[in-house]
Amino acid sequence: MKTQAEVRQLKEGGYVVIDDEPCEILSMSVSKPGKHGAAKARIDAMGIFDKQKRSIVQPVTAKIYIPIVERKRAQVISVVGGVAQLMDLETYETFELTVPSELADKVTPGSEIVYIESMGKRKIAEK
């Protein structure tokens, strides 16, 4: 799911949709308005799920999509070959996610983890 907002309302550390991919804003710079044009904003962002850097330039009055990013809790049911089977603690839905290598020691059966969900995609949160 996503909402709309003007570019001027965005802040560093917030989220934005670039190329149909939810991204976290790394930096944002706004130029001054020219003689015949509006001020422009350059947004540098990194994809939440694919870690790819993206940037866009838009007028500050343009509308842009903002993804709804939710942090949810899940219990680890089992871990097999780098894939964890998880159960959401609110809806009791079960699903599988790949375990990042840096979190392999923390994701153990019976433990609780935090995962991120946005625009139909999920991943285990590093923080």
mmCIF file of C-alpha atoms in Angstrom:
data_model
loop_
_atom_site.group_PDB
_atom_site.id
_atom_site.type_symbol
_atom_site.label_atom_id
_atom_site.label_comp_id
_atom_site.label_asym_id
_atom_site.label_seq_id
_atom_site.Cartn_x
_atom_site.Cartn_y
_atom_site.Cartn_z
ATOM 1 C CA MET A 1 0.000 0.000 0.000
ATOM 2 C CA LYS A 2 1.114 3.537 -0.631
ATOM 3 C CA THR A 3 -0.042 7.109 -0.102
ATOM 4 C CA GLN A 4 0.661 10.375 -1.906
ATOM 5 C CA ALA A 5 2.443 13.499 -0.683
ATOM 6 C CA GLU A 6 4.250 16.500 -2.131
ATOM 7 C CA VAL A 7 8.024 16.272 -2.554
ATOM 8 C CA ARG A 8 8.517 19.235 -0.169
ATOM 9 C CA GLN A 9 7.036 17.164 2.695
ATOM 10 C CA LEU A 10 9.682 14.414 2.438
ATOM 11 C CA LYS A 11 12.548 14.172 4.923
ATOM 12 C CA GLU A 12 15.805 12.236 5.180
ATOM 13 C CA GLY A 13 15.200 8.865 6.793
ATOM 14 C CA GLY A 14 11.663 8.764 5.380
ATOM 15 C CA TYR A 15 10.402 6.547 2.594
ATOM 16 C CA VAL A 16 9.568 7.090 -1.090
ATOM 17 C CA VAL A 17 8.600 4.887 -4.057
ATOM 18 C CA ILE A 18 11.105 5.012 -6.951
ATOM 19 C CA ASP A 19 10.671 2.654 -9.935
ATOM 20 C CA ASP A 20 7.872 0.792 -8.074
ATOM 21 C CA GLU A 21 10.324 -0.083 -5.293
ATOM 22 C CA PRO A 22 9.999 1.220 -1.700
ATOM 23 C CA CYS A 23 13.158 3.147 -0.795
ATOM 24 C CA GLU A 24 14.573 4.902 2.275
ATOM 25 C CA ILE A 25 15.689 8.499 1.646
ATOM 26 C CA LEU A 26 19.446 8.903 2.215
ATOM 27 C CA SER A 27 19.809 12.559 1.218
ATOM 28 C CA MET A 28 17.691 15.322 -0.208
ATOM 29 C CA SER A 29 18.774 18.651 -1.674
ATOM 30 C CA VAL A 30 16.501 21.463 -2.862
ATOM 31 C CA SER A 31 17.579 24.073 -5.419
ATOM 32 C CA LYS A 32 16.330 27.649 -5.453
ATOM 33 C CA PRO A 33 13.565 28.559 -7.893
ATOM 34 C CA GLY A 34 14.781 30.049 -11.147
ATOM 35 C CA LYS A 35 13.432 32.981 -13.155
ATOM 36 C CA HIS A 36 10.866 30.848 -14.995
ATOM 37 C CA GLY A 37 10.690 27.640 -13.024
ATOM 38 C CA ALA A 38 9.906 26.066 -9.699
ATOM 39 C CA ALA A 39 12.392 24.804 -7.146
ATOM 40 C CA LYS A 40 13.599 21.260 -7.782
ATOM 41 C CA ALA A 41 14.476 18.549 -5.278
ATOM 42 C CA ARG A 42 17.032 15.802 -5.815
ATOM 43 C CA ILE A 43 16.310 12.703 -3.770
ATOM 44 C CA ASP A 44 18.941 9.977 -3.278
ATOM 45 C CA ALA A 45 17.465 6.791 -1.833
ATOM 46 C CA MET A 46 18.288 3.116 -1.267
ATOM 47 C CA GLY A 47 15.866 0.260 -1.878
ATOM 48 C CA ILE A 48 14.594 -1.345 1.311
ATOM 49 C CA PHE A 49 14.522 -4.863 -0.144
ATOM 50 C CA ASP A 50 17.180 -4.840 -2.896
ATOM 51 C CA LYS A 51 19.704 -2.332 -1.387
ATOM 52 C CA GLN A 52 20.060 -0.613 -4.788
ATOM 53 C CA LYS A 53 20.744 3.146 -4.892
ATOM 54 C CA ARG A 54 18.285 5.265 -6.857
ATOM 55 C CA SER A 55 17.860 8.999 -7.370
ATOM 56 C CA ILE A 56 15.175 11.223 -8.837
ATOM 57 C CA VAL A 57 14.771 14.946 -9.530
ATOM 58 C CA GLN A 58 11.283 16.388 -9.132
ATOM 59 C CA PRO A 59 9.718 19.846 -8.641
ATOM 60 C CA VAL A 60 8.980 20.392 -4.951
ATOM 61 C CA THR A 61 5.266 20.815 -5.753
ATOM 62 C CA ALA A 62 5.011 17.454 -7.559
ATOM 63 C CA LYS A 63 3.059 14.607 -5.970
ATOM 64 C CA ILE A 64 5.009 11.448 -5.226
ATOM 65 C CA TYR A 65 4.113 8.068 -3.721
ATOM 66 C CA ILE A 66 5.156 7.123 -0.199
ATOM 67 C CA PRO A 67 5.065 3.416 0.745
ATOM 68 C CA ILE A 68 3.436 2.303 3.967
ATOM 69 C CA VAL A 69 6.229 0.429 5.754
ATOM 70 C CA GLU A 70 5.173 -1.710 8.711
ATOM 71 C CA ARG A 71 7.386 -3.356 11.312
ATOM 72 C CA LYS A 72 5.828 -6.567 12.589
ATOM 73 C CA ARG A 73 6.815 -9.314 15.000
ATOM 74 C CA ALA A 74 6.994 -12.994 14.151
ATOM 75 C CA GLN A 75 8.057 -16.213 15.847
ATOM 76 C CA VAL A 76 10.574 -18.474 14.138
ATOM 77 C CA ILE A 77 9.094 -21.944 13.649
ATOM 78 C CA SER A 78 12.040 -23.569 11.863
ATOM 79 C CA VAL A 79 15.218 -22.710 9.945
ATOM 80 C CA VAL A 80 16.334 -24.933 7.041
ATOM 81 C CA GLY A 81 19.207 -24.005 4.730
ATOM 82 C CA GLY A 82 19.069 -20.250 5.253
ATOM 83 C CA VAL A 83 15.271 -20.051 4.936
ATOM 84 C CA ALA A 84 13.194 -19.408 8.050
ATOM 85 C CA GLN A 85 9.567 -20.402 8.450
ATOM 86 C CA LEU A 86 7.857 -17.651 10.454
ATOM 87 C CA MET A 87 4.477 -17.112 12.091
ATOM 88 C CA ASP A 88 3.105 -13.569 12.461
ATOM 89 C CA LEU A 89 2.256 -12.945 16.127
ATOM 90 C CA GLU A 90 -0.894 -10.905 15.333
ATOM 91 C CA THR A 91 -2.518 -12.774 12.435
ATOM 92 C CA TYR A 92 -0.913 -16.231 13.010
ATOM 93 C CA GLU A 93 -0.119 -16.382 9.276
ATOM 94 C CA THR A 94 2.857 -18.573 8.380
ATOM 95 C CA PHE A 95 5.346 -17.685 5.638
ATOM 96 C CA GLU A 96 8.985 -18.184 4.673
ATOM 97 C CA LEU A 97 11.764 -15.588 4.400
ATOM 98 C CA THR A 98 15.457 -15.907 3.634
ATOM 99 C CA VAL A 99 17.724 -15.222 6.580
ATOM 100 C CA PRO A 100 20.483 -12.612 6.013
ATOM 101 C CA SER A 101 23.927 -14.064 6.745
ATOM 102 C CA GLU A 102 24.668 -11.446 9.446
ATOM 103 C CA LEU A 103 21.540 -12.502 11.374
ATOM 104 C CA ALA A 104 21.970 -16.276 11.051
ATOM 105 C CA ASP A 105 22.956 -16.686 14.724
ATOM 106 C CA LYS A 106 19.963 -14.649 16.019
ATOM 107 C CA VAL A 107 17.273 -16.456 13.998
ATOM 108 C CA THR A 108 16.744 -19.698 15.876
ATOM 109 C CA PRO A 109 13.588 -21.823 16.273
ATOM 110 C CA GLY A 110 11.364 -20.455 19.046
ATOM 111 C CA SER A 111 12.858 -16.945 18.992
ATOM 112 C CA GLU A 112 10.969 -13.773 18.076
ATOM 113 C CA ILE A 113 12.163 -11.491 15.277
ATOM 114 C CA VAL A 114 11.040 -8.235 13.686
ATOM 115 C CA TYR A 115 10.312 -8.143 9.979
ATOM 116 C CA ILE A 116 9.466 -5.328 7.560
ATOM 117 C CA GLU A 117 6.480 -5.470 5.218
ATOM 118 C CA SER A 118 5.763 -2.980 2.424
ATOM 119 C CA MET A 119 4.018 -3.160 -0.953
ATOM 120 C CA GLY A 120 3.575 -6.932 -0.753
ATOM 121 C CA LYS A 121 7.236 -7.663 0.075
ATOM 122 C CA ARG A 122 8.782 -8.827 3.336
ATOM 123 C CA LYS A 123 12.261 -9.111 4.825
ATOM 124 C CA ILE A 124 13.816 -9.738 8.216
ATOM 125 C CA ALA A 125 14.849 -6.449 9.828
ATOM 126 C CA GLU A 126 18.491 -5.884 10.721
ATOM 127 C CA LYS A 127 17.758 -3.550 13.635
#
